[in-house]
Amino acid sequence: MSNFGSLAMVAAENPGAYLDTDDARGEGVLDVGDLATVERALIVTGYVVVSEELLHTLYDGPAPLRKDERWPPTWWDRYFGHA
């Protein structure tokens, strides 16, 4: 869940362990029924579910919380990064 607004991302195991939920399902580590249950619960409680793949795309705005400046910031840094 994001520190900024009502955004949530569902990941199998840890964020970044798989490219996205499709990849995790293909590897057999994420059950389609479980994913649907979690996403429904998030939506019912007011969250917007964002794909992990989308969060790894480049973000061109300021990212002052980015810890490692060797790589450009991503949307993950913008909405899910930690101080």
Short mmCIF file of C-alpha atoms in Angstrom, two decimals:
data_model
loop_
_atom_site.label_atom_id
_atom_site.label_comp_id
_atom_site.label_asym_id
_atom_site.label_seq_id
_atom_site.Cartn_x
_atom_site.Cartn_y
_atom_site.Cartn_z
CA MET A 1 0.00 0.00 0.00
CA SER A 2 1.25 3.42 -0.89
CA ASN A 3 2.29 6.04 1.60
CA PHE A 4 0.63 8.61 -0.66
CA GLY A 5 -3.03 8.21 -1.46
CA SER A 6 -5.09 5.06 -1.82
CA LEU A 7 -2.86 3.07 -4.15
CA ALA A 8 -2.00 -0.59 -3.69
CA MET A 9 0.10 -3.13 -5.55
CA VAL A 10 -0.18 -6.91 -5.22
CA ALA A 11 3.04 -8.87 -5.50
CA ALA A 12 3.86 -12.55 -5.19
CA GLU A 13 6.52 -13.08 -2.53
CA ASN A 14 8.34 -9.70 -2.53
CA PRO A 15 8.00 -6.70 -4.85
CA GLY A 16 10.42 -7.25 -7.71
CA ALA A 17 10.58 -11.04 -7.32
CA TYR A 18 8.52 -11.31 -10.52
CA LEU A 19 7.96 -8.81 -13.31
CA ASP A 20 4.23 -8.70 -12.61
CA THR A 21 1.31 -10.87 -11.50
CA ASP A 22 1.13 -12.56 -14.93
CA ASP A 23 4.73 -13.71 -14.54
CA ALA A 24 4.06 -14.95 -10.99
CA ARG A 25 0.96 -16.86 -12.14
CA GLY A 26 2.98 -18.41 -14.97
CA GLU A 27 5.57 -19.61 -12.45
CA GLY A 28 2.78 -21.14 -10.33
CA VAL A 29 3.40 -19.00 -7.24
CA LEU A 30 0.27 -16.85 -7.42
CA ASP A 31 -3.19 -18.37 -7.51
CA VAL A 32 -5.69 -16.56 -9.76
CA GLY A 33 -8.49 -16.97 -7.18
CA ASP A 34 -6.33 -15.59 -4.37
CA LEU A 35 -5.30 -12.63 -6.51
CA ALA A 36 -8.93 -11.85 -7.36
CA THR A 37 -9.91 -12.03 -3.67
CA VAL A 38 -7.14 -9.65 -2.62
CA GLU A 39 -7.82 -7.20 -5.45
CA ARG A 40 -11.57 -7.20 -4.66
CA ALA A 41 -10.86 -6.50 -0.99
CA LEU A 42 -8.58 -3.60 -1.91
CA ILE A 43 -11.11 -2.09 -4.32
CA VAL A 44 -14.01 -2.44 -1.84
CA THR A 45 -11.96 -0.60 0.78
CA GLY A 46 -11.25 2.28 -1.59
CA TYR A 47 -7.85 1.38 -3.02
CA VAL A 48 -6.80 1.59 -6.66
CA VAL A 49 -4.76 -1.46 -7.64
CA VAL A 50 -1.70 -0.56 -9.72
CA SER A 51 0.32 -3.18 -11.60
CA GLU A 52 3.88 -3.83 -10.50
CA GLU A 53 5.02 -3.60 -14.12
CA LEU A 54 3.61 -0.06 -14.42
CA LEU A 55 5.34 1.00 -11.20
CA HIS A 56 8.72 0.07 -12.70
CA THR A 57 8.37 2.56 -15.57
CA LEU A 58 10.41 5.76 -15.40
CA TYR A 59 9.10 8.75 -13.50
CA ASP A 60 10.30 12.14 -14.73
CA GLY A 61 9.29 14.25 -11.74
CA PRO A 62 11.15 14.99 -8.51
CA ALA A 63 11.94 11.99 -6.31
CA PRO A 64 13.61 13.39 -3.18
CA LEU A 65 13.12 10.12 -1.27
CA ARG A 66 15.11 8.10 -3.80
CA LYS A 67 17.99 6.52 -1.90
CA ASP A 68 20.11 5.26 -4.79
CA GLU A 69 20.76 7.93 -7.39
CA ARG A 70 22.64 5.62 -9.78
CA TRP A 71 19.34 4.84 -11.55
CA PRO A 72 16.54 7.21 -12.60
CA PRO A 73 13.42 7.23 -10.41
CA THR A 74 10.39 5.08 -11.17
CA TRP A 75 6.73 5.39 -10.26
CA TRP A 76 7.51 2.91 -7.47
CA ASP A 77 9.86 5.49 -5.96
CA ARG A 78 7.23 8.20 -6.31
CA TYR A 79 4.34 6.38 -4.63
CA PHE A 80 5.81 3.48 -2.68
CA GLY A 81 9.33 4.65 -1.76
CA HIS A 82 10.28 5.05 1.86
CA ALA A 83 12.04 7.92 3.58
#
